[in-house]
Short mmCIF file of C-alpha atoms and ligand atoms in Angstrom, two decimals:
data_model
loop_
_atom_site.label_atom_id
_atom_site.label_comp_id
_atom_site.label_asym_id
_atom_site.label_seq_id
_atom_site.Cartn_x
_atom_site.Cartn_y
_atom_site.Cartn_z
CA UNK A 504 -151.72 119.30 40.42
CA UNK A 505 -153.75 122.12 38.56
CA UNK A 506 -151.67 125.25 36.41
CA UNK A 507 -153.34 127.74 39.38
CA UNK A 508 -151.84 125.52 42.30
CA UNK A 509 -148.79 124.69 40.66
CA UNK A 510 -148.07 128.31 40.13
CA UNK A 511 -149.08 129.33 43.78
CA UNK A 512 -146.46 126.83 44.96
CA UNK A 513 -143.97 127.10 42.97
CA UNK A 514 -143.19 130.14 40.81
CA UNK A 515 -140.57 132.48 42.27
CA UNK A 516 -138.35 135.36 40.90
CA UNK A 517 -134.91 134.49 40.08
CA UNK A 518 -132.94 137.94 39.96
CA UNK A 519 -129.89 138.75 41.89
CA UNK A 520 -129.41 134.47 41.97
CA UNK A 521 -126.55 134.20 39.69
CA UNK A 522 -129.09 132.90 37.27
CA UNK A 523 -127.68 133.07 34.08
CA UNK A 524 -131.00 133.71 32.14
CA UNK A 525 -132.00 136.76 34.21
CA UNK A 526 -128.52 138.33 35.50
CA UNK A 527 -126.58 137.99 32.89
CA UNK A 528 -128.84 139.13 30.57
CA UNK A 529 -126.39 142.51 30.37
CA UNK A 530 -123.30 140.28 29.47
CA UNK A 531 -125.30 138.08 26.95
CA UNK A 532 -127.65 140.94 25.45
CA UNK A 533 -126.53 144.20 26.15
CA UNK A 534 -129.87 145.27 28.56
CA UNK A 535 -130.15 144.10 32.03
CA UNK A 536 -133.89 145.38 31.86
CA UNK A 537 -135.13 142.75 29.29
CA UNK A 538 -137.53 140.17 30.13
CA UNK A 539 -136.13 137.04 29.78
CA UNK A 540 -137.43 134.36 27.40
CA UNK A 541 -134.28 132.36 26.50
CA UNK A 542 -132.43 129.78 27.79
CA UNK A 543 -133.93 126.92 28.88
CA UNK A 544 -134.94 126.52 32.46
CA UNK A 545 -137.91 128.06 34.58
CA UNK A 546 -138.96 130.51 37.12
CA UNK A 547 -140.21 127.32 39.40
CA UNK A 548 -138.90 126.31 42.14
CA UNK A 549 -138.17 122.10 42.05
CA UNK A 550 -140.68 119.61 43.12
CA UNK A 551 -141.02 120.14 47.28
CA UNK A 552 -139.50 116.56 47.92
CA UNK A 553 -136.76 117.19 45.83
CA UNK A 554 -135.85 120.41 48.21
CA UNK A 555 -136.73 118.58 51.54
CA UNK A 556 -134.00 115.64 50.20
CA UNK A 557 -131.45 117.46 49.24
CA UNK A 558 -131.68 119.50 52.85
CA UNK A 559 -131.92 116.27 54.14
CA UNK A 560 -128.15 115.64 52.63
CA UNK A 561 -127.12 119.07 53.31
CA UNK A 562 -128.49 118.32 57.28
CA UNK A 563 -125.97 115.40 57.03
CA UNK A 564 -123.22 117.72 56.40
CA UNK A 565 -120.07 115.99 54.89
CA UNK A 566 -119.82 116.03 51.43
CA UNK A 567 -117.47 113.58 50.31
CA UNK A 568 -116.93 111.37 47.69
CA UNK A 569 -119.98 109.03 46.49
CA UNK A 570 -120.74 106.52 44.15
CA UNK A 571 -124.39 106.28 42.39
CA UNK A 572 -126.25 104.12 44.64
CA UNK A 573 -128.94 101.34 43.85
CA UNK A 574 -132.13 102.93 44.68
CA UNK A 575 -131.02 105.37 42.17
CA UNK A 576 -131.16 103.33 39.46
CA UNK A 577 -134.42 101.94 40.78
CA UNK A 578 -136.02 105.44 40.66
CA UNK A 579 -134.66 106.40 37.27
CA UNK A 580 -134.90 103.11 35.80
CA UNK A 581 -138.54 102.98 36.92
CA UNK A 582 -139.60 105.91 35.79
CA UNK A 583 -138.11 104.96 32.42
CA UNK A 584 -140.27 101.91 32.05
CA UNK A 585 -143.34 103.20 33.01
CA UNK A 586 -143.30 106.59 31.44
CA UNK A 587 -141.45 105.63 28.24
CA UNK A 588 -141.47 101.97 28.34
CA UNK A 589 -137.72 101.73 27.72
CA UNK A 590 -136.12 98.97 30.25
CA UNK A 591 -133.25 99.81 31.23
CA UNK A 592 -130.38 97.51 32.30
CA UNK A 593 -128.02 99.20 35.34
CA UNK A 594 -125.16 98.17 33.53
CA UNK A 595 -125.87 100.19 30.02
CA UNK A 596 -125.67 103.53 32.26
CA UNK A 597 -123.23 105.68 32.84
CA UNK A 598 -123.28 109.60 34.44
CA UNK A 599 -121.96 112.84 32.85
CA UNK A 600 -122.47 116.47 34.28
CA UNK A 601 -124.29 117.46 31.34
CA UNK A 602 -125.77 116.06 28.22
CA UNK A 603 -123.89 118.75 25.99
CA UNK A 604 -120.32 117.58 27.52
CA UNK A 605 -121.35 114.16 26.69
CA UNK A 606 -121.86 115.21 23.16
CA UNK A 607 -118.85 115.95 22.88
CA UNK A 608 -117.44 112.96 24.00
CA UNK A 609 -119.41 111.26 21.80
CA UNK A 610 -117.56 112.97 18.99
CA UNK A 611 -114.24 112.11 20.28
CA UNK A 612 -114.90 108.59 21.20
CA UNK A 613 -116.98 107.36 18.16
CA UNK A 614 -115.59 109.61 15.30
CA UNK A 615 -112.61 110.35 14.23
CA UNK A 616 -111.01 114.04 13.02
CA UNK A 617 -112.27 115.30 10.11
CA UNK A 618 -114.98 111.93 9.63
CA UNK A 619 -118.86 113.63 9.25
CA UNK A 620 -121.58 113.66 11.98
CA UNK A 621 -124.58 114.35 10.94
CA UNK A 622 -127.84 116.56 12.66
CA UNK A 623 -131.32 118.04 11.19
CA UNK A 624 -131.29 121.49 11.23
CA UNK A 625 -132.46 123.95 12.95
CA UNK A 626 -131.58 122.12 16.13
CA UNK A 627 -129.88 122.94 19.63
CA UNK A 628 -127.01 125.37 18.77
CA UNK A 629 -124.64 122.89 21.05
CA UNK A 630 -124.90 120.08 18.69
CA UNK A 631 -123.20 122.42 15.99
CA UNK A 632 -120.51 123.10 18.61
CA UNK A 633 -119.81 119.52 19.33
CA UNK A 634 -119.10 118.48 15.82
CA UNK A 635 -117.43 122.03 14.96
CA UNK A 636 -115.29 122.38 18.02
CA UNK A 637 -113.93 118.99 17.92
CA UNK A 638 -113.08 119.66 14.18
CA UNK A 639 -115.17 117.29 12.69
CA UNK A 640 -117.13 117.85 9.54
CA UNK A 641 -120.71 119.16 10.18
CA UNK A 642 -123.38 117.45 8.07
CA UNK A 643 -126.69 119.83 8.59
CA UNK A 644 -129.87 118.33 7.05
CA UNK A 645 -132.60 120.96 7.16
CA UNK A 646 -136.23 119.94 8.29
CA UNK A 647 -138.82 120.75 5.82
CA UNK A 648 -141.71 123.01 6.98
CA UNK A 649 -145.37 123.70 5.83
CA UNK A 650 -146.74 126.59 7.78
CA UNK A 651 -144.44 125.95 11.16
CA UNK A 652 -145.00 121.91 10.39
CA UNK A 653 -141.75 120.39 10.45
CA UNK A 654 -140.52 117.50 9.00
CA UNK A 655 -137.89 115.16 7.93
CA UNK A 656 -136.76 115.37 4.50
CA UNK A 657 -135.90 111.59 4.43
CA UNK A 658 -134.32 111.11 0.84
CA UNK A 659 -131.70 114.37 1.36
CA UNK A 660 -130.84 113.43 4.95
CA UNK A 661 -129.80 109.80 3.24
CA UNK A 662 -128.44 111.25 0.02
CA UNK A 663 -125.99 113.01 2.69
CA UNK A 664 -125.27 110.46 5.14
CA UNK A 665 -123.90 108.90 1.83
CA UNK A 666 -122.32 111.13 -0.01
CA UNK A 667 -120.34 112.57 3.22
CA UNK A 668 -119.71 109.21 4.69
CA UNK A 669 -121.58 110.05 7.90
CA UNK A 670 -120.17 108.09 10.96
CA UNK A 671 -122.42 109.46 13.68
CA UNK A 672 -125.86 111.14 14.01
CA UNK A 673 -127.12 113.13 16.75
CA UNK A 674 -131.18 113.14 16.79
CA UNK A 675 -133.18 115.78 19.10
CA UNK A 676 -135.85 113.80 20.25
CA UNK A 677 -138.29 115.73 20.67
CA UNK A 678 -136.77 118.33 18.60
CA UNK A 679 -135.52 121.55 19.85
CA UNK A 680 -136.72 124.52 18.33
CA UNK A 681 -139.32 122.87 16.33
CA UNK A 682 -141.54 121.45 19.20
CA UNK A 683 -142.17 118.45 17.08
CA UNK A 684 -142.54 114.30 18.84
CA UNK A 685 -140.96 112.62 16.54
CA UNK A 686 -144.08 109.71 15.35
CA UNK A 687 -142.56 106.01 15.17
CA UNK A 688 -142.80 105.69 11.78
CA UNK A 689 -140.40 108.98 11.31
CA UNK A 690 -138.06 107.30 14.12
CA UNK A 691 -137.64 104.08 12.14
CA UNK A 692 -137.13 106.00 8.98
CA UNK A 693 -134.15 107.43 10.35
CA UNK A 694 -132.71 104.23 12.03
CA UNK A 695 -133.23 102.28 9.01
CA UNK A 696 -131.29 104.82 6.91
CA UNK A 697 -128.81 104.81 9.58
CA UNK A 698 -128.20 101.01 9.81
CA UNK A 699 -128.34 100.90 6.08
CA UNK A 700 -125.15 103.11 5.84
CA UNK A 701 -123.54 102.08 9.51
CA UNK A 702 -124.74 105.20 11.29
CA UNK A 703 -124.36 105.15 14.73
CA UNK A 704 -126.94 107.36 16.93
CA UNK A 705 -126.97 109.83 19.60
CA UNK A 706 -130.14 110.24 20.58
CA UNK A 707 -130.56 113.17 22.30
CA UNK A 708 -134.25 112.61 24.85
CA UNK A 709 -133.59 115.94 27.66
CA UNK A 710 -137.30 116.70 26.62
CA UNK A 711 -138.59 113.20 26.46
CA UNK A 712 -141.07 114.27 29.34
CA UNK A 713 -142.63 117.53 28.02
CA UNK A 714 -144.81 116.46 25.62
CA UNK A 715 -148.20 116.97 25.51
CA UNK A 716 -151.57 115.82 24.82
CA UNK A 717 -152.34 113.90 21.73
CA UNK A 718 -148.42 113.06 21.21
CA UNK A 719 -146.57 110.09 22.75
CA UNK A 720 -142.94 110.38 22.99
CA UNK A 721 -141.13 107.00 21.98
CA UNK A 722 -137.11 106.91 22.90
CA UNK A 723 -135.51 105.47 19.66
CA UNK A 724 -133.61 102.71 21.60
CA UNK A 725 -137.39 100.49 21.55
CA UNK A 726 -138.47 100.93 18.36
CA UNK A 727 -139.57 97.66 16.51
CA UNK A 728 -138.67 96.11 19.79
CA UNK A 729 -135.49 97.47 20.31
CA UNK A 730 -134.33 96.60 16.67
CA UNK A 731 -131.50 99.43 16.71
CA UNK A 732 -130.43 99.79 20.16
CA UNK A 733 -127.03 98.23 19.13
CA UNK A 734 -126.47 101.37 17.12
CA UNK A 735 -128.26 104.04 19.73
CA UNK A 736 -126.51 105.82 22.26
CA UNK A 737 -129.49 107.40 24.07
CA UNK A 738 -129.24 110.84 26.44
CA UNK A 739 -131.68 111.95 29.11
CA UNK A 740 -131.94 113.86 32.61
CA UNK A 741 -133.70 115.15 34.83
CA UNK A 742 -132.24 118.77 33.99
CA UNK A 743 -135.16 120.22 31.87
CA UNK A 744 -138.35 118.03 32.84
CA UNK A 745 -137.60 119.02 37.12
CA UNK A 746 -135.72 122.34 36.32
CA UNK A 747 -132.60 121.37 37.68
CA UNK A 748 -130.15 122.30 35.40
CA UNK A 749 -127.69 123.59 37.57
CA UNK A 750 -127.57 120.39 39.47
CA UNK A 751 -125.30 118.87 36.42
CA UNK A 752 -126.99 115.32 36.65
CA UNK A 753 -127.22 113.49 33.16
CA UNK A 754 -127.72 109.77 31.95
CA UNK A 755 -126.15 108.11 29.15
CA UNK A 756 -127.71 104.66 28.10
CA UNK A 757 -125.50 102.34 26.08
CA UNK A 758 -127.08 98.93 25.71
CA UNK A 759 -124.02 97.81 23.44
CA UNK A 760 -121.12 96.17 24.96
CA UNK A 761 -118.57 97.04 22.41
CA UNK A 762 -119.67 100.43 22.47
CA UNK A 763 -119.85 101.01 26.25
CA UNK A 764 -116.09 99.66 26.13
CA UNK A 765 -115.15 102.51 23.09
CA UNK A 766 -116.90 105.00 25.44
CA UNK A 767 -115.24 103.67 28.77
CA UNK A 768 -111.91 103.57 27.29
CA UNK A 769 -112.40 107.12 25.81
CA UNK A 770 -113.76 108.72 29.44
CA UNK A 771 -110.55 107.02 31.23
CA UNK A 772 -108.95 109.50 28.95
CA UNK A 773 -110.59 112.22 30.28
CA UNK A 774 -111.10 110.93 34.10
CA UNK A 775 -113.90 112.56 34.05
CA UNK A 776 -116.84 109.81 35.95
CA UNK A 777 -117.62 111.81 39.76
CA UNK A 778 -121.19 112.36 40.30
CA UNK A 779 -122.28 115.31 42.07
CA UNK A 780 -123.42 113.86 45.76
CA UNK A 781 -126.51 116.79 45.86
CA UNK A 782 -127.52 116.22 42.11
CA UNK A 783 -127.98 112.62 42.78
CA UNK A 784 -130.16 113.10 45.82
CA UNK A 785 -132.04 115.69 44.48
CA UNK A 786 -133.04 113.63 40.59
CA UNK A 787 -133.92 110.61 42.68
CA UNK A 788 -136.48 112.26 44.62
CA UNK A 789 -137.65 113.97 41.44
CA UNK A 790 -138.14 110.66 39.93
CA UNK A 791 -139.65 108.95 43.01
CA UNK A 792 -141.79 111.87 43.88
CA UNK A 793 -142.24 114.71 41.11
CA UNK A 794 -144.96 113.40 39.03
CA UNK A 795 -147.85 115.46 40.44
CA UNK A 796 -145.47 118.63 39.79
CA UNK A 797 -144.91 117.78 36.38
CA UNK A 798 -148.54 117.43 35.65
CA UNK A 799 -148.83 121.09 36.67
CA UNK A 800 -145.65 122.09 34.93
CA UNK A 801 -147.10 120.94 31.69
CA UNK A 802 -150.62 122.58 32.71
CA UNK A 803 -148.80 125.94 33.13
CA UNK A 804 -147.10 125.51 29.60
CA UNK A 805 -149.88 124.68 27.73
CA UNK A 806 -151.43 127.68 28.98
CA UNK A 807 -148.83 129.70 27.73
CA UNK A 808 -149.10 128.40 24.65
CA UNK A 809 -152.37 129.11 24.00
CA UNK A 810 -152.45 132.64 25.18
CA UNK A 811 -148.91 134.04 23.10
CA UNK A 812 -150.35 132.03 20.12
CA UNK A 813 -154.30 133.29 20.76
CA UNK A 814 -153.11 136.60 21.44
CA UNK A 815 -150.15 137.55 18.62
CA UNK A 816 -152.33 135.30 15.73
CA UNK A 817 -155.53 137.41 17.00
CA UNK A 818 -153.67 140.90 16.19
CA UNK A 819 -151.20 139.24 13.51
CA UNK A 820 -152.38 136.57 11.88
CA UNK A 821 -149.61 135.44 9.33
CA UNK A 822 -147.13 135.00 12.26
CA UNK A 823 -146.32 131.27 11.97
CA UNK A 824 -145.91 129.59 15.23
CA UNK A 825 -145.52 126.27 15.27
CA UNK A 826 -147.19 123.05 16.92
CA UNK A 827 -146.20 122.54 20.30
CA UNK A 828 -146.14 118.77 20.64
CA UNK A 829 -143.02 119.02 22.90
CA UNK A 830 -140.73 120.53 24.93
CA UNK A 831 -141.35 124.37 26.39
CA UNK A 832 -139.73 125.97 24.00
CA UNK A 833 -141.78 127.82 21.15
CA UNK A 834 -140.83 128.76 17.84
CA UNK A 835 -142.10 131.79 15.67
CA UNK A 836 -141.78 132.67 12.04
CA UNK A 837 -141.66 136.45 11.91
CA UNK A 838 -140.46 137.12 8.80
CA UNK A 839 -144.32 137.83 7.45
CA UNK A 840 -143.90 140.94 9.53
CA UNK A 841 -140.38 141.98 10.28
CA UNK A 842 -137.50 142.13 7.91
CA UNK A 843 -135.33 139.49 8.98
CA UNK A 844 -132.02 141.79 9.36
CA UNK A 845 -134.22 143.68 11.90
CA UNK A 846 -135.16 140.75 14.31
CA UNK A 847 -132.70 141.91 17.25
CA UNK A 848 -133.89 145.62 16.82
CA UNK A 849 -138.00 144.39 17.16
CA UNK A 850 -137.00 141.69 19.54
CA UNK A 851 -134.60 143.26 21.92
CA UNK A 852 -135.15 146.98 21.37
CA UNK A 853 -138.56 147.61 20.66
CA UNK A 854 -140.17 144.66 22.46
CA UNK A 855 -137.47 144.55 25.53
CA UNK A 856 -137.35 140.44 25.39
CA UNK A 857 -134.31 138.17 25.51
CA UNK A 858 -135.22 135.12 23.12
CA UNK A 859 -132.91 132.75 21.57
CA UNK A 860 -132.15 133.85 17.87
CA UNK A 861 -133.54 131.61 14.49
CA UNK A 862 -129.90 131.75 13.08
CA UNK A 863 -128.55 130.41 15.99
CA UNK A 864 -130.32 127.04 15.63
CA UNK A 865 -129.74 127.20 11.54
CA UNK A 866 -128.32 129.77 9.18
CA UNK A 867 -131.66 129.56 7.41
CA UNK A 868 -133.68 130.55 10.25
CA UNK A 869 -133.03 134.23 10.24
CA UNK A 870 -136.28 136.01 11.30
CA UNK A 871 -137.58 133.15 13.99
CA UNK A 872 -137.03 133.47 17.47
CA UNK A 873 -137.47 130.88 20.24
CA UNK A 874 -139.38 131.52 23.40
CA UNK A 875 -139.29 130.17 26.66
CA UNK A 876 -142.76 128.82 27.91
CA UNK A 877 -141.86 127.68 31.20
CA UNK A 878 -142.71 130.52 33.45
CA UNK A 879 -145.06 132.49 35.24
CA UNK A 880 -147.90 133.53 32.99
CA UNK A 881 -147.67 137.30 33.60
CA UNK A 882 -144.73 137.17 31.87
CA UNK A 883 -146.04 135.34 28.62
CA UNK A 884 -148.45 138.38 28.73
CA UNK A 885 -146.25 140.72 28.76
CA UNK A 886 -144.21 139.42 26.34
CA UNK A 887 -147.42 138.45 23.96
CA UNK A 888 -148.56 142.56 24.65
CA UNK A 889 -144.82 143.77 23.86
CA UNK A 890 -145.12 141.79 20.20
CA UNK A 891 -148.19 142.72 19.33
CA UNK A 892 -147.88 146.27 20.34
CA UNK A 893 -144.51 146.64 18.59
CA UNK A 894 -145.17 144.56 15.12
CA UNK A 895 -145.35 147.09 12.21
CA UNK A 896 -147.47 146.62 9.25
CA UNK A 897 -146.49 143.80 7.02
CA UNK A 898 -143.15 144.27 5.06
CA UNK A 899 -144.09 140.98 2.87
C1 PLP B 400 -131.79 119.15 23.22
C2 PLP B 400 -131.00 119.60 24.41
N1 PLP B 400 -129.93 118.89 24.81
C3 PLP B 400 -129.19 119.26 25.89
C4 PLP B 400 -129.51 120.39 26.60
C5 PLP B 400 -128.66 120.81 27.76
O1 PLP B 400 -128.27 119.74 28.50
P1 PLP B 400 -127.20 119.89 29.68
O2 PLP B 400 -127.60 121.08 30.48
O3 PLP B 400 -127.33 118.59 30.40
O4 PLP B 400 -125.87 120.05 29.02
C6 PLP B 400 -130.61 121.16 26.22
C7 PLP B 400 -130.95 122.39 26.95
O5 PLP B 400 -131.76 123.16 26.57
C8 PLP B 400 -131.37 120.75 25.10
O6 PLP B 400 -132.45 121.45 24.69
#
């Protein structure tokens, strides 16, 4: 499907929905009038087959209990192979209702308190949660960065794994904020620094389908032939890549015995294993059927891309935004303009835009701001007009 289609079909308004990025944007932010660029999901509706099955359930109209059905798997274990190459065994899966309550299971079932987990920084401000909340020691590694490039800094993220006697990492892949696909020769880096020091992995894929041209994404769990998938607990959905986050359908993939029994003996403890009857039916269809949407999806956010970046580097050229190899989230450098204390006032105030803050991904990231791609481009032009209009001469 083409970006003009794709938006014809599918882009809708989502006030007065209960959606949490639009109405609550008084509760979270303070305005109700700001446009919203945060939190990650989209002004699309979902693939049509995806609606036309879950009516299809609805139609049916008992809602009972359920269990997660064989063609299930098929779909999502098909669409694993032949998108990502990863083959997936039935038996390594299990379901939670989201991948950021399975993080912290992770934490409870694989660590121990006070024992270090580890996570490269600026990342996903739930990964901090997991480790904090669960009162664990938080390792942060920061990324290294050359003009928005990021990187891993390989020889500190060891030197810490070491010195703090890291038990578990949790790896964005690809990485939210930074919008970088993680190459294989940076995946195997980090798995042979984790085996080296008995690491195990959470590897954290939610955006393993948004990647774009020129960038492959490879799940962790087949590199070198599936070398370190004894160690690699990996996490996917259909949440971001079909917008249906409020559907509460996640996979977790353990291909270790001994560690699905550590997991499986910690959720007992928890009873927490229903799957949601509608989520189910909906993610199968968007597996089975949702590949021409996607195609558009990723049409529509490349095209964003390019106009905020054409359009704020045309009128301010030492913004830094960088790369967009994955996911629909970008991620701006400001600080070349705006004094980083003053980020909310520009942002929010002057600009009227709800983003997700720098410091909220790393303490170091003061003066960045993540923005929300996945939308209907008059939007991104607003939001691109708003920034450029509002930036004030260089304070740097
Ligand atoms: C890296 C990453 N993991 C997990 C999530 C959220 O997953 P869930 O809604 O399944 O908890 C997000 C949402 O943006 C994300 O970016």
């Amino acid at each position: 499907m083409n970006k003009q289609e794709f938006i014809e079909k599918h882009a809708i308004s989502r006030k007065n929905t209960n959606s949490l990025k639009w109405d609550a944007l008084g509760e979270r932010f303070g305005n109700p009038n700001l446009t919203a660029a945060w939190v990650a999901d989209m002004e699309f509706k979902a693939p049509q087959q995806v609606l036309d099955a879950i009516k299809s359930r609805v139609d049916h109209g008992v809602f009972g209990y359920s269990f997660v059905w064989d063609s299930y798997y098929e779909a999502f274990i098909n669409w694993e192979r032949e998108r990502h190459g990863y083959a997936i065994d039935k038996e390594w899966m299990r379901f939670s209702t989201g991948i950021v309550t399975a993080l912290y299971w992770f934490v409870n079932a694989f660590t121990k308190p006070s024992e270090s987990v580890a996570i490269l920084t600026p990342v996903y401000y739930p990964f901090h949660n997991a480790v904090k909340d669960t009162g664990r020691n938080l390792v942060t590694c920061e990324l290294i960065q050359e003009n928005g490039v990021y990187e891993i800094d390989f020889d500190t993220f060891e030197k810490q794994i070491a010195e703090n006697d890291v038990k578990l990492f949790i790896q964005c892949s690809p990485h939210n904020p930074v919008g970088r696909v993680w190459k294989e020769d940076e995946l195997k880096k980090v798995l042979e620094i984790c085996e080296r020091h008995d690491v195990l992995v959470v590897s954290d894929e939610i955006h393993q389908d948004l990647v774009f041209a020129g960038h492959k994404h490879i799940p962790s769990a087949i590199i070198e032939g599936g070398k370190y998938s004894d160690r690699i607990i990996t996490v996917t959905a259909p949440s971001k890549t079909f917008n249906l986050a409020g559907l509460l359908v996640s996979h977790i993939i353990i291909p270790n015995e001994q560690l699905r029994k550590t997991y499986d003996e910690y959720v007992n403890t928890v009873n927490q294993t229903e799957v949601n009857v509608l989520g189910m039916t909906g993610a199968e269809a968007a597996y089975r059927h949702g590949s021409d949407w996607l195609e558009g999806l990723l049409a529509v956010i490349e095209s964003n891309y390019k106009h905020l970046k054409d359009t704020l580097l045309g009128a301010a050229p030492e913004l830094i935004i960088s790369p967009l190899e994955g996911t629909y989230l970008t991620w701006i450098d400001l600080r070349a303009y705006i004094n980083p204390q003053e980020t909310k006032e520009f942002i929010q105030d002057k600009c009227g835009v709800a983003i997700d803050f720098g410091e909220w991904f790393s303490a170091s990231c003061q003066g960045f701001i993540r923005i929300n791609l996945a939308t209907e481009p008059k939007f991104i032009e607003h939001i691109s007009k708003q920034i450029t209009e509002h930036l004030p001469e260089k304070v740097r």
